[in-house]
PDB file of C-alpha atoms in Angstrom:
ATOM      1  CA  ARG A   1      -7.063  -0.845  20.167  1.00  0.00           C
ATOM      2  CA  PRO A   2      -6.819  -0.662  16.402  1.00  0.00           C
ATOM      3  CA  THR A   3     -10.294  -0.340  14.948  1.00  0.00           C
ATOM      4  CA  ARG A   4     -11.454  -1.250  11.466  1.00  0.00           C
ATOM      5  CA  PHE A   5     -13.838   1.559  10.654  1.00  0.00           C
ATOM      6  CA  PRO A   6     -17.096   0.751   8.889  1.00  0.00           C
ATOM      7  CA  GLU A   7     -17.759   2.490   5.628  1.00  0.00           C
ATOM      8  CA  PRO A   8     -19.217   5.964   6.176  1.00  0.00           C
ATOM      9  CA  SER A   9     -22.839   6.477   5.275  1.00  0.00           C
ATOM     10  CA  LEU A  10     -24.623   9.645   4.223  1.00  0.00           C
ATOM     11  CA  SER A  11     -25.710  10.072   7.839  1.00  0.00           C
ATOM     12  CA  ASP A  12     -22.105  10.718   8.883  1.00  0.00           C
ATOM     13  CA  PRO A  13     -21.707  14.380   9.930  1.00  0.00           C
ATOM     14  CA  LEU A  14     -18.265  14.628   8.346  1.00  0.00           C
ATOM     15  CA  LEU A  15     -19.482  13.234   5.043  1.00  0.00           C
ATOM     16  CA  TYR A  16     -22.352  15.727   4.967  1.00  0.00           C
ATOM     17  CA  ALA A  17     -19.903  18.520   5.708  1.00  0.00           C
ATOM     18  CA  GLN A  18     -17.820  17.407   2.750  1.00  0.00           C
ATOM     19  CA  LEU A  19     -20.919  17.279   0.561  1.00  0.00           C
ATOM     20  CA  GLU A  20     -21.875  20.792   1.636  1.00  0.00           C
ATOM     21  CA  GLN A  21     -18.420  21.944   0.632  1.00  0.00           C
ATOM     22  CA  LEU A  22     -18.833  20.172  -2.699  1.00  0.00           C
ATOM     23  CA  LYS A  23     -22.210  21.823  -3.230  1.00  0.00           C
ATOM     24  CA  GLU A  24     -20.722  25.254  -2.601  1.00  0.00           C
ATOM     25  CA  THR A  25     -17.940  24.527  -5.073  1.00  0.00           C
ATOM     26  CA  LEU A  26     -20.457  23.459  -7.696  1.00  0.00           C
ATOM     27  CA  ARG A  27     -22.453  26.660  -7.184  1.00  0.00           C
ATOM     28  CA  ARG A  28     -19.393  28.880  -7.638  1.00  0.00           C
ATOM     29  CA  HIS A  29     -17.939  27.159 -10.677  1.00  0.00           C
ATOM     30  CA  THR A  30     -19.670  26.499 -13.952  1.00  0.00           C
ATOM     31  CA  SER A  31     -17.771  23.298 -14.550  1.00  0.00           C
ATOM     32  CA  VAL A  32     -15.976  20.685 -12.614  1.00  0.00           C
ATOM     33  CA  ARG A  33     -12.812  19.249 -14.096  1.00  0.00           C
ATOM     34  CA  ALA A  34     -11.256  16.073 -12.765  1.00  0.00           C
ATOM     35  CA  ILE A  35      -8.402  13.944 -13.963  1.00  0.00           C
ATOM     36  CA  CYS A  36      -8.845  10.238 -13.282  1.00  0.00           C
ATOM     37  CA  GLU A  37      -6.661   7.274 -14.011  1.00  0.00           C
ATOM     38  CA  MET A  38      -9.204   5.077 -15.735  1.00  0.00           C
ATOM     39  CA  GLY A  39      -7.280   1.891 -14.973  1.00  0.00           C
ATOM     40  CA  ARG A  40      -7.677   2.447 -11.261  1.00  0.00           C
ATOM     41  CA  LEU A  41     -11.258   3.600 -11.626  1.00  0.00           C
ATOM     42  CA  ALA A  42     -12.166   0.400 -13.431  1.00  0.00           C
ATOM     43  CA  ARG A  43     -10.820  -1.650 -10.529  1.00  0.00           C
ATOM     44  CA  LEU A  44     -12.751   0.166  -7.810  1.00  0.00           C
ATOM     45  CA  PRO A  45     -14.773  -2.264  -5.676  1.00  0.00           C
ATOM     46  CA  GLN A  46     -18.387  -2.571  -6.755  1.00  0.00           C
ATOM     47  CA  ARG A  47     -19.534  -1.483  -3.287  1.00  0.00           C
ATOM     48  CA  ILE A  48     -17.989   1.956  -3.902  1.00  0.00           C
ATOM     49  CA  VAL A  49     -19.605   2.218  -7.317  1.00  0.00           C
ATOM     50  CA  ASN A  50     -22.966   1.328  -5.773  1.00  0.00           C
ATOM     51  CA  LYS A  51     -22.535   3.859  -2.983  1.00  0.00           C
ATOM     52  CA  ALA A  52     -21.960   6.561  -5.578  1.00  0.00           C
ATOM     53  CA  SER A  53     -25.598   6.486  -6.693  1.00  0.00           C
ATOM     54  CA  SER A  54     -26.786   8.544  -3.733  1.00  0.00           C
ATOM     55  CA  LEU A  55     -24.024  11.063  -4.359  1.00  0.00           C
ATOM     56  CA  ARG A  56     -25.033  11.256  -8.012  1.00  0.00           C
ATOM     57  CA  SER A  57     -28.578  12.312  -7.174  1.00  0.00           C
ATOM     58  CA  PHE A  58     -27.296  14.782  -4.596  1.00  0.00           C
ATOM     59  CA  CYS A  59     -24.967  16.483  -7.073  1.00  0.00           C
ATOM     60  CA  MET A  60     -27.663  16.649  -9.751  1.00  0.00           C
ATOM     61  CA  LYS A  61     -29.858  18.577  -7.303  1.00  0.00           C
ATOM     62  CA  CYS A  62     -27.074  21.159  -7.019  1.00  0.00           C
ATOM     63  CA  GLY A  63     -27.794  22.262 -10.563  1.00  0.00           C
ATOM     64  CA  ARG A  64     -24.527  21.045 -12.048  1.00  0.00           C
ATOM     65  CA  ARG A  65     -23.915  17.915 -14.052  1.00  0.00           C
ATOM     66  CA  VAL A  66     -21.092  15.756 -12.768  1.00  0.00           C
ATOM     67  CA  ALA A  67     -20.040  12.828 -14.908  1.00  0.00           C
ATOM     68  CA  ALA A  68     -21.342   9.638 -13.349  1.00  0.00           C
ATOM     69  CA  ALA A  69     -18.022   7.927 -13.952  1.00  0.00           C
ATOM     70  CA  LEU A  70     -16.259  10.418 -11.656  1.00  0.00           C
ATOM     71  CA  LEU A  71     -18.482   9.855  -8.647  1.00  0.00           C
ATOM     72  CA  PRO A  72     -16.922   6.554  -7.559  1.00  0.00           C
ATOM     73  CA  ALA A  73     -13.570   8.329  -7.450  1.00  0.00           C
ATOM     74  CA  LEU A  74     -15.162  11.166  -5.453  1.00  0.00           C
ATOM     75  CA  TYR A  75     -16.608   8.755  -2.930  1.00  0.00           C
ATOM     76  CA  CYS A  76     -13.310   6.883  -2.771  1.00  0.00           C
ATOM     77  CA  SER A  77     -11.468  10.110  -1.982  1.00  0.00           C
ATOM     78  CA  MET A  78     -13.831  10.684   0.941  1.00  0.00           C
ATOM     79  CA  LEU A  79     -13.130   7.207   2.257  1.00  0.00           C
ATOM     80  CA  LEU A  80      -9.417   7.943   2.144  1.00  0.00           C
ATOM     81  CA  SER A  81      -9.658  11.293   3.911  1.00  0.00           C
ATOM     82  CA  PRO A  82      -7.675  11.545   7.189  1.00  0.00           C
ATOM     83  CA  ALA A  83     -10.798  11.210   9.308  1.00  0.00           C
ATOM     84  CA  TYR A  84     -11.438   7.715   7.954  1.00  0.00           C
ATOM     85  CA  ALA A  85      -7.891   6.615   7.226  1.00  0.00           C
ATOM     86  CA  PHE A  86      -6.915   5.783  10.789  1.00  0.00           C
ATOM     87  CA  GLY A  87      -8.731   4.274  13.704  1.00  0.00           C
ATOM     88  CA  GLU A  88      -7.537   4.148  17.267  1.00  0.00           C
ATOM     89  CA  SER A  89      -4.247   2.571  16.260  1.00  0.00           C
ATOM     90  CA  ASP A  90      -1.170   3.758  18.068  1.00  0.00           C
ATOM     91  CA  GLY A  91       0.442   4.005  14.648  1.00  0.00           C
ATOM     92  CA  ALA A  92       0.713   7.649  13.669  1.00  0.00           C
ATOM     93  CA  SER A  93       0.587   7.560   9.900  1.00  0.00           C
ATOM     94  CA  SER A  94      -1.507  10.729   9.938  1.00  0.00           C
ATOM     95  CA  HIS A  95       1.520  12.522  11.377  1.00  0.00           C
ATOM     96  CA  SER A  96       3.742  11.801   8.399  1.00  0.00           C
ATOM     97  CA  PRO A  97       5.978  14.823   7.707  1.00  0.00           C
ATOM     98  CA  GLU A  98       4.577  15.018   4.193  1.00  0.00           C
ATOM     99  CA  GLY A  99       1.037  14.740   5.507  1.00  0.00           C
ATOM    100  CA  ALA A 100       0.370  11.713   3.292  1.00  0.00           C
ATOM    101  CA  PHE A 101       0.263   8.003   3.973  1.00  0.00           C
ATOM    102  CA  ALA A 102       3.491   6.167   3.117  1.00  0.00           C
ATOM    103  CA  PHE A 103       3.683   2.437   2.440  1.00  0.00           C
ATOM    104  CA  PRO A 104       6.909   0.390   2.195  1.00  0.00           C
ATOM    105  CA  LYS A 105       8.288  -0.376  -1.235  1.00  0.00           C
ATOM    106  CA  PRO A 106       8.417  -4.067  -2.216  1.00  0.00           C
ATOM    107  CA  PHE A 107      11.473  -5.730  -0.762  1.00  0.00           C
ATOM    108  CA  GLU A 108      13.237  -9.025  -0.256  1.00  0.00           C
ATOM    109  CA  ALA A 109      15.733  -9.338   2.572  1.00  0.00           C
ATOM    110  CA  THR A 110      17.959 -12.349   3.163  1.00  0.00           C
ATOM    111  CA  TYR A 111      19.101 -13.212   6.671  1.00  0.00           C
ATOM    112  CA  THR A 112      21.250 -15.723   8.426  1.00  0.00           C
ATOM    113  CA  ALA A 113      18.797 -17.613  10.600  1.00  0.00           C
ATOM    114  CA  ASP A 114      19.204 -19.546  13.790  1.00  0.00           C
ATOM    115  CA  TYR A 115      16.561 -21.727  15.425  1.00  0.00           C
ATOM    116  CA  ARG A 116      17.045 -23.034  18.949  1.00  0.00           C
ATOM    117  CA  GLY A 117      20.713 -22.170  18.761  1.00  0.00           C
ATOM    118  CA  LEU A 118      21.469 -24.903  16.233  1.00  0.00           C
ATOM    119  CA  PRO A 119      25.012 -24.704  14.867  1.00  0.00           C
ATOM    120  CA  ILE A 120      23.719 -25.634  11.423  1.00  0.00           C
ATOM    121  CA  SER A 121      23.682 -22.547   9.217  1.00  0.00           C
ATOM    122  CA  ALA A 122      20.227 -21.574   7.983  1.00  0.00           C
ATOM    123  CA  THR A 123      18.908 -18.922   5.643  1.00  0.00           C
ATOM    124  CA  GLY A 124      15.915 -16.707   6.306  1.00  0.00           C
ATOM    125  CA  ILE A 125      14.079 -14.625   3.715  1.00  0.00           C
ATOM    126  CA  ARG A 126      11.483 -11.941   4.381  1.00  0.00           C
ATOM    127  CA  SER A 127       9.658 -10.267   1.531  1.00  0.00           C
ATOM    128  CA  LEU A 128       6.836  -7.915   0.675  1.00  0.00           C
ATOM    129  CA  ARG A 129       5.241  -8.124  -2.759  1.00  0.00           C
ATOM    130  CA  ARG A 130       1.962  -7.669  -4.536  1.00  0.00           C
ATOM    131  CA  GLU A 131       0.020 -10.888  -4.822  1.00  0.00           C
ATOM    132  CA  ASP A 132      -1.057  -9.991  -8.340  1.00  0.00           C
ATOM    133  CA  LYS A 133       0.433  -7.229 -10.454  1.00  0.00           C
ATOM    134  CA  HIS A 134      -3.098  -6.394 -11.610  1.00  0.00           C
ATOM    135  CA  ASP A 135      -4.342  -5.831  -8.028  1.00  0.00           C
ATOM    136  CA  SER A 136      -2.413  -2.978  -6.451  1.00  0.00           C
ATOM    137  CA  GLN A 137      -4.143  -3.317  -3.074  1.00  0.00           C
ATOM    138  CA  ARG A 138      -3.445  -6.973  -2.236  1.00  0.00           C
ATOM    139  CA  TYR A 139      -0.056  -8.001  -0.865  1.00  0.00           C
ATOM    140  CA  ILE A 140       1.831 -10.957   0.559  1.00  0.00           C
ATOM    141  CA  PHE A 141       4.226 -10.472   3.459  1.00  0.00           C
ATOM    142  CA  SER A 142       6.255 -13.607   4.104  1.00  0.00           C
ATOM    143  CA  SER A 143       9.027 -14.969   6.297  1.00  0.00           C
ATOM    144  CA  ARG A 144      10.738 -18.285   5.739  1.00  0.00           C
ATOM    145  CA  ALA A 145      13.795 -20.074   7.088  1.00  0.00           C
ATOM    146  CA  VAL A 146      15.466 -23.164   5.648  1.00  0.00           C
ATOM    147  CA  SER A 147      18.302 -25.363   6.886  1.00  0.00           C
ATOM    148  CA  LEU A 148      19.437 -28.900   6.130  1.00  0.00           C
ATOM    149  CA  PHE A 149      17.152 -30.336   8.789  1.00  0.00           C
ATOM    150  CA  ALA A 150      14.260 -27.937   9.168  1.00  0.00           C
ATOM    151  CA  LYS A 151      11.972 -25.567   7.326  1.00  0.00           C
ATOM    152  CA  LEU A 152       9.796 -22.746   8.612  1.00  0.00           C
ATOM    153  CA  ASN A 153       7.355 -20.879   6.349  1.00  0.00           C
ATOM    154  CA  GLU A 154       5.036 -18.077   7.423  1.00  0.00           C
ATOM    155  CA  ALA A 155       2.990 -15.787   5.183  1.00  0.00           C
ATOM    156  CA  SER A 156       0.308 -13.148   5.553  1.00  0.00           C
ATOM    157  CA  THR A 157      -1.892 -12.156   2.637  1.00  0.00           C
ATOM    158  CA  PHE A 158      -3.606  -8.823   3.230  1.00  0.00           C
ATOM    159  CA  THR A 159      -5.355  -5.957   1.512  1.00  0.00           C
ATOM    160  CA  LEU A 160      -4.609  -2.276   1.896  1.00  0.00           C
ATOM    161  CA  GLU A 161      -7.939  -0.571   2.613  1.00  0.00           C
ATOM    162  CA  SER A 162      -8.184   3.065   3.670  1.00  0.00           C
ATOM    163  CA  ASN A 163      -4.521   2.952   4.706  1.00  0.00           C
ATOM    164  CA  GLN A 164      -5.150  -0.061   6.940  1.00  0.00           C
ATOM    165  CA  LEU A 165      -3.595  -3.519   6.604  1.00  0.00           C
ATOM    166  CA  VAL A 166      -6.503  -5.977   6.636  1.00  0.00           C
ATOM    167  CA  PRO A 167      -5.518  -9.666   6.943  1.00  0.00           C
ATOM    168  CA  ALA A 168      -7.067 -12.040   4.416  1.00  0.00           C
ATOM    169  CA  ARG A 169      -5.053 -15.231   4.949  1.00  0.00           C
ATOM    170  CA  TYR A 170      -2.412 -16.480   7.377  1.00  0.00           C
ATOM    171  CA  GLN A 171      -0.229 -19.517   6.637  1.00  0.00           C
ATOM    172  CA  TYR A 172       2.277 -21.248   8.882  1.00  0.00           C
ATOM    173  CA  GLU A 173       4.261 -24.427   8.324  1.00  0.00           C
ATOM    174  CA  ARG A 174       7.077 -25.904  10.386  1.00  0.00           C
ATOM    175  CA  THR A 175       8.752 -29.196   9.523  1.00  0.00           C
ATOM    176  CA  GLY A 176      11.847 -31.064  10.607  1.00  0.00           C
ATOM    177  CA  LEU A 177      12.015 -29.992  14.247  1.00  0.00           C
ATOM    178  CA  GLY A 178       9.831 -31.885  16.672  1.00  0.00           C
ATOM    179  CA  LYS A 179       6.196 -32.236  15.701  1.00  0.00           C
ATOM    180  CA  ASN A 180       5.306 -30.704  12.364  1.00  0.00           C
ATOM    181  CA  LYS A 181       2.837 -27.827  12.548  1.00  0.00           C
ATOM    182  CA  THR A 182       0.576 -26.413   9.851  1.00  0.00           C
ATOM    183  CA  GLN A 183      -1.939 -23.584   9.883  1.00  0.00           C
ATOM    184  CA  ASP A 184      -3.902 -22.000   7.037  1.00  0.00           C
ATOM    185  CA  THR A 185      -6.462 -19.472   8.228  1.00  0.00           C
ATOM    186  CA  ARG A 186      -8.746 -17.540   5.859  1.00  0.00           C
ATOM    187  CA  PHE A 187     -10.439 -14.409   7.200  1.00  0.00           C
ATOM    188  CA  ASP A 188     -13.944 -13.615   5.970  1.00  0.00           C
ATOM    189  CA  TRP A 189     -14.626 -10.047   7.102  1.00  0.00           C
ATOM    190  CA  ALA A 190     -18.171 -10.048   5.750  1.00  0.00           C
ATOM    191  CA  SER A 191     -19.262 -12.924   8.006  1.00  0.00           C
ATOM    192  CA  GLY A 192     -16.748 -12.535  10.831  1.00  0.00           C
ATOM    193  CA  LEU A 193     -15.437 -16.076  10.375  1.00  0.00           C
ATOM    194  CA  ALA A 194     -11.847 -17.314  10.386  1.00  0.00           C
ATOM    195  CA  ASN A 195     -11.518 -20.771   8.848  1.00  0.00           C
ATOM    196  CA  ASP A 196      -8.390 -22.839   9.430  1.00  0.00           C
ATOM    197  CA  VAL A 197      -8.601 -25.190   6.468  1.00  0.00           C
ATOM    198  CA  ALA A 198      -5.465 -27.084   7.526  1.00  0.00           C
ATOM    199  CA  ARG A 199      -7.021 -28.127  10.842  1.00  0.00           C
ATOM    200  CA  ASP A 200     -10.665 -28.010   9.791  1.00  0.00           C
ATOM    201  CA  GLU A 201     -11.485 -25.467  12.484  1.00  0.00           C
ATOM    202  CA  ALA A 202     -13.518 -22.276  12.438  1.00  0.00           C
ATOM    203  CA  PHE A 203     -13.438 -19.261  14.726  1.00  0.00           C
ATOM    204  CA  THR A 204     -15.521 -16.121  14.975  1.00  0.00           C
ATOM    205  CA  PHE A 205     -14.306 -12.556  15.300  1.00  0.00           C
ATOM    206  CA  ASN A 206     -15.754  -9.060  15.436  1.00  0.00           C
ATOM    207  CA  PRO A 207     -15.472  -7.648  11.887  1.00  0.00           C
ATOM    208  CA  SER A 208     -15.682  -4.076  13.190  1.00  0.00           C
ATOM    209  CA  THR A 209     -12.380  -4.448  15.059  1.00  0.00           C
ATOM    210  CA  LEU A 210      -9.203  -4.478  13.018  1.00  0.00           C
ATOM    211  CA  PHE A 211      -6.470  -6.887  14.075  1.00  0.00           C
ATOM    212  CA  SER A 212      -3.280  -8.404  12.697  1.00  0.00           C
ATOM    213  CA  ASP A 213      -2.300 -12.026  12.329  1.00  0.00           C
ATOM    214  CA  ARG A 214       0.789 -13.533  13.943  1.00  0.00           C
ATOM    215  CA  LEU A 215       3.080 -12.144  11.236  1.00  0.00           C
ATOM    216  CA  LEU A 216       1.350  -9.073   9.848  1.00  0.00           C
ATOM    217  CA  TYR A 217       1.832  -7.004  13.008  1.00  0.00           C
ATOM    218  CA  GLN A 218       5.548  -6.771  12.174  1.00  0.00           C
ATOM    219  CA  LEU A 219       4.839  -5.098   8.837  1.00  0.00           C
ATOM    220  CA  ARG A 220       2.205  -2.913  10.413  1.00  0.00           C
ATOM    221  CA  LEU A 221       4.781  -1.733  12.924  1.00  0.00           C
ATOM    222  CA  GLN A 222       7.095  -0.884  10.024  1.00  0.00           C
ATOM    223  CA  VAL A 223       4.317   1.078   8.314  1.00  0.00           C
ATOM    224  CA  ASP A 224       3.540   3.008  11.489  1.00  0.00           C
ATOM    225  CA  LEU A 225       7.201   3.886  11.987  1.00  0.00           C
ATOM    226  CA  ILE A 226       7.536   5.152   8.420  1.00  0.00           C
ATOM    227  CA  ASN A 227       4.642   7.521   9.021  1.00  0.00           C
ATOM    228  CA  THR A 228       5.824   8.818  12.394  1.00  0.00           C
ATOM    229  CA  PRO A 229       8.448  11.533  13.072  1.00  0.00           C
ATOM    230  CA  MET A 230      11.512  10.288  14.945  1.00  0.00           C
ATOM    231  CA  ASP A 231      10.855  12.580  17.903  1.00  0.00           C
ATOM    232  CA  SER A 232       7.483  10.901  18.396  1.00  0.00           C
ATOM    233  CA  ILE A 233       8.908   7.406  17.928  1.00  0.00           C
ATOM    234  CA  ARG A 234      11.250   7.887  20.882  1.00  0.00           C
ATOM    235  CA  SER A 235       8.350   8.481  23.260  1.00  0.00           C
ATOM    236  CA  LYS A 236       5.606   6.222  21.869  1.00  0.00           C
ATOM    237  CA  THR A 237       4.364   2.755  22.602  1.00  0.00           C
ATOM    238  CA  TRP A 238       2.870   0.664  19.807  1.00  0.00           C
ATOM    239  CA  THR A 239      -0.100  -1.576  20.542  1.00  0.00           C
ATOM    240  CA  TYR A 240      -1.412  -4.261  18.181  1.00  0.00           C
ATOM    241  CA  LEU A 241      -4.265  -6.714  18.479  1.00  0.00           C
ATOM    242  CA  ILE A 242      -3.241 -10.182  17.273  1.00  0.00           C
ATOM    243  CA  PHE A 243      -5.634 -12.939  16.195  1.00  0.00           C
ATOM    244  CA  ASP A 244      -4.264 -16.363  17.143  1.00  0.00           C
ATOM    245  CA  ARG A 245      -6.618 -19.286  16.464  1.00  0.00           C
ATOM    246  CA  GLY A 246      -9.699 -17.727  17.999  1.00  0.00           C
ATOM    247  CA  ARG A 247      -7.925 -15.819  20.743  1.00  0.00           C
ATOM    248  CA  MET A 248      -7.051 -12.141  20.750  1.00  0.00           C
ATOM    249  CA  LYS A 249      -3.667 -11.121  22.099  1.00  0.00           C
ATOM    250  CA  GLU A 250      -2.301  -7.645  22.632  1.00  0.00           C
ATOM    251  CA  TYR A 251       1.295  -6.939  21.643  1.00  0.00           C
ATOM    252  CA  VAL A 252       2.863  -3.765  22.984  1.00  0.00           C
ATOM    253  CA  PHE A 253       6.188  -2.444  21.710  1.00  0.00           C
ATOM    254  CA  GLU A 254       8.300   0.438  22.870  1.00  0.00           C
ATOM    255  CA  MET A 255      11.565   1.906  21.712  1.00  0.00           C
ATOM    256  CA  ALA A 256      14.441   0.831  23.938  1.00  0.00           C
ATOM    257  CA  ASP A 257      17.434   2.512  22.329  1.00  0.00           C
ATOM    258  CA  GLU A 258      19.229   3.590  19.167  1.00  0.00           C
ATOM    259  CA  GLU A 259      22.019   1.228  18.157  1.00  0.00           C
ATOM    260  CA  SER A 260      24.506   0.679  15.357  1.00  0.00           C
ATOM    261  CA  ILE A 261      24.373  -2.926  14.161  1.00  0.00           C
ATOM    262  CA  ASP A 262      27.192  -4.681  12.312  1.00  0.00           C
ATOM    263  CA  THR A 263      25.858  -6.559   9.285  1.00  0.00           C
ATOM    264  CA  ALA A 264      27.221  -8.152   6.140  1.00  0.00           C
ATOM    265  CA  LEU A 265      26.383  -4.877   4.381  1.00  0.00           C
ATOM    266  CA  GLY A 266      28.235  -2.778   6.927  1.00  0.00           C
ATOM    267  CA  THR A 267      27.282  -0.987  10.119  1.00  0.00           C
ATOM    268  CA  ILE A 268      23.691   0.265  10.040  1.00  0.00           C
ATOM    269  CA  ASP A 269      22.076   2.739  12.413  1.00  0.00           C
ATOM    270  CA  THR A 270      18.928   1.220  13.896  1.00  0.00           C
ATOM    271  CA  ILE A 271      16.315   1.699  16.551  1.00  0.00           C
ATOM    272  CA  ARG A 272      15.772  -1.185  18.947  1.00  0.00           C
ATOM    273  CA  LEU A 273      12.210  -2.007  19.886  1.00  0.00           C
ATOM    274  CA  GLU A 274      11.173  -4.495  22.526  1.00  0.00           C
ATOM    275  CA  ARG A 275       7.872  -6.156  23.119  1.00  0.00           C
ATOM    276  CA  LYS A 276       6.563  -5.605  26.622  1.00  0.00           C
ATOM    277  CA  ASN A 277       5.513  -8.900  28.179  1.00  0.00           C
ATOM    278  CA  GLU A 278       4.626  -9.752  31.752  1.00  0.00           C
ATOM    279  CA  ASP A 279       5.889 -13.286  31.162  1.00  0.00           C
ATOM    280  CA  SER A 280       9.658 -13.058  31.578  1.00  0.00           C
ATOM    281  CA  SER A 281      10.155 -16.293  29.591  1.00  0.00           C
ATOM    282  CA  LYS A 282       8.903 -14.614  26.410  1.00  0.00           C
ATOM    283  CA  ARG A 283      10.825 -11.839  24.726  1.00  0.00           C
ATOM    284  CA  THR A 284      10.786 -10.290  21.253  1.00  0.00           C
ATOM    285  CA  THR A 285      13.339  -7.714  20.117  1.00  0.00           C
ATOM    286  CA  LEU A 286      13.558  -5.981  16.752  1.00  0.00           C
ATOM    287  CA  TRP A 287      16.220  -3.739  15.243  1.00  0.00           C
ATOM    288  CA  LEU A 288      14.955  -1.587  12.358  1.00  0.00           C
ATOM    289  CA  ALA A 289      16.775   0.856  10.075  1.00  0.00           C
ATOM    290  CA  PRO A 290      15.201   4.304   9.510  1.00  0.00           C
ATOM    291  CA  SER A 291      17.377   4.800   6.398  1.00  0.00           C
ATOM    292  CA  LEU A 292      15.870   1.668   4.794  1.00  0.00           C
ATOM    293  CA  GLU A 293      12.176   2.366   5.454  1.00  0.00           C
ATOM    294  CA  TYR A 294      12.545   0.678   8.848  1.00  0.00           C
ATOM    295  CA  MET A 295      13.494  -2.613   7.264  1.00  0.00           C
ATOM    296  CA  LEU A 296      14.194  -5.335   9.804  1.00  0.00           C
ATOM    297  CA  ILE A 297      17.945  -5.630  10.414  1.00  0.00           C
ATOM    298  CA  ARG A 298      17.891  -8.084  13.280  1.00  0.00           C
ATOM    299  CA  PHE A 299      15.158 -10.070  15.009  1.00  0.00           C
ATOM    300  CA  VAL A 300      15.306 -12.192  18.156  1.00  0.00           C
ATOM    301  CA  GLN A 301      12.359 -14.125  19.581  1.00  0.00           C
ATOM    302  CA  GLU A 302      12.632 -16.179  22.757  1.00  0.00           C
ATOM    303  CA  ASP A 303       9.801 -18.285  24.126  1.00  0.00           C
ATOM    304  CA  ASP A 304      10.259 -20.628  27.089  1.00  0.00           C
ATOM    305  CA  GLY A 305      13.601 -21.988  25.976  1.00  0.00           C
ATOM    306  CA  ASP A 306      12.939 -21.825  22.237  1.00  0.00           C
ATOM    307  CA  SER A 307      14.715 -19.125  20.280  1.00  0.00           C
ATOM    308  CA  PHE A 308      14.595 -17.873  16.717  1.00  0.00           C
ATOM    309  CA  SER A 309      16.788 -15.097  15.337  1.00  0.00           C
ATOM    310  CA  LEU A 310      17.495 -13.360  12.038  1.00  0.00           C
ATOM    311  CA  ALA A 311      20.470 -11.175  11.048  1.00  0.00           C
ATOM    312  CA  LEU A 312      20.503  -9.232   7.776  1.00  0.00           C
ATOM    313  CA  LYS A 313      22.790 -10.580   5.049  1.00  0.00           C
ATOM    314  CA  GLU A 314      21.586  -8.808   1.895  1.00  0.00           C
ATOM    315  CA  ALA A 315      18.508  -6.993   0.670  1.00  0.00           C
ATOM    316  CA  VAL A 316      16.704  -5.764  -2.425  1.00  0.00           C
ATOM    317  CA  LEU A 317      14.492  -2.691  -2.044  1.00  0.00           C
ATOM    318  CA  ASP A 318      12.115  -1.726  -4.851  1.00  0.00           C
ATOM    319  CA  GLY A 319      14.054  -3.941  -7.253  1.00  0.00           C
ATOM    320  CA  GLN A 320      17.461  -2.461  -6.405  1.00  0.00           C
ATOM    321  CA  PRO A 321      20.173  -4.163  -4.287  1.00  0.00           C
ATOM    322  CA  VAL A 322      20.794  -2.318  -1.042  1.00  0.00           C
ATOM    323  CA  GLN A 323      24.285  -0.850  -1.001  1.00  0.00           C
ATOM    324  CA  LEU A 324      25.198   1.391   1.892  1.00  0.00           C
ATOM    325  CA  ASP A 325      27.307   4.464   1.288  1.00  0.00           C
ATOM    326  CA  GLU A 326      29.959   5.425   3.802  1.00  0.00           C
ATOM    327  CA  GLU A 327      27.678   7.918   5.545  1.00  0.00           C
ATOM    328  CA  ALA A 328      24.903   5.349   6.018  1.00  0.00           C
ATOM    329  CA  LYS A 329      27.343   2.758   7.302  1.00  0.00           C
ATOM    330  CA  SER A 330      28.757   4.947  10.047  1.00  0.00           C
TER     331      SER A 330
END
């Protein structure tokens, strides 16, 4: 199961090994030169700045002076090393061909949506954006569908910490079809509490175990695919722990086939993934395009007679409209 790793302490063997390597470097070189982007350094969490104090004293004992302002960046780089970047997640970001973590560019994709097979045309929009342009590590992933008679909004606010997607808030609202439903859950990882302010309910969770909310797992799957070679994708299963109002559910996906999907943009080569479920009345199928950072091209969810589907109509990726060339279309 995906695990949210605790911050390493100076008792960690790997961290001490890195410090020993640093000490040897300091002994061999008369100066240490580092280039830091001060804007990012200024926004480092205070906990990292505080942790740097022990490293400062350690480096001073090595006989070389290291600027105190650089130590938070040094500690941050240790946190982001491959050993700490990934837990037991089935996602294989560490196997990226470039050897570095890749995260999807901001996007907004528009879909034709269908809920319960209604003949009324509906529009669905999925997007990924930064919550605040001044905070590069906090994002909002959203999905919404609107028709003349119904509206469905779902959003996940999360932070990107050590290459992991950590949920901070989950919102869900459905109106116009049957009984209206609303959910607004805030996740407090320090206390292990999930508060649903819409229903005035609170749930506990284990803060040492990383999970996704009911929407975020879809983006996490996209991230894992981006960071995994195609040969490995064909043979892998993808397991995600989902928090759903105090209960933990396990979603398992596997690649079923490679298919070409006809869309309003043209024919797009995709991989089809299916969620494995012992309950035959529930089925989730996703079609994702490798050429578009595994953007969702088609989505079908069936649950005991209810159905919801999306089909790509148009998309904007990193601020640019998606236009397929002839090679990508065929």
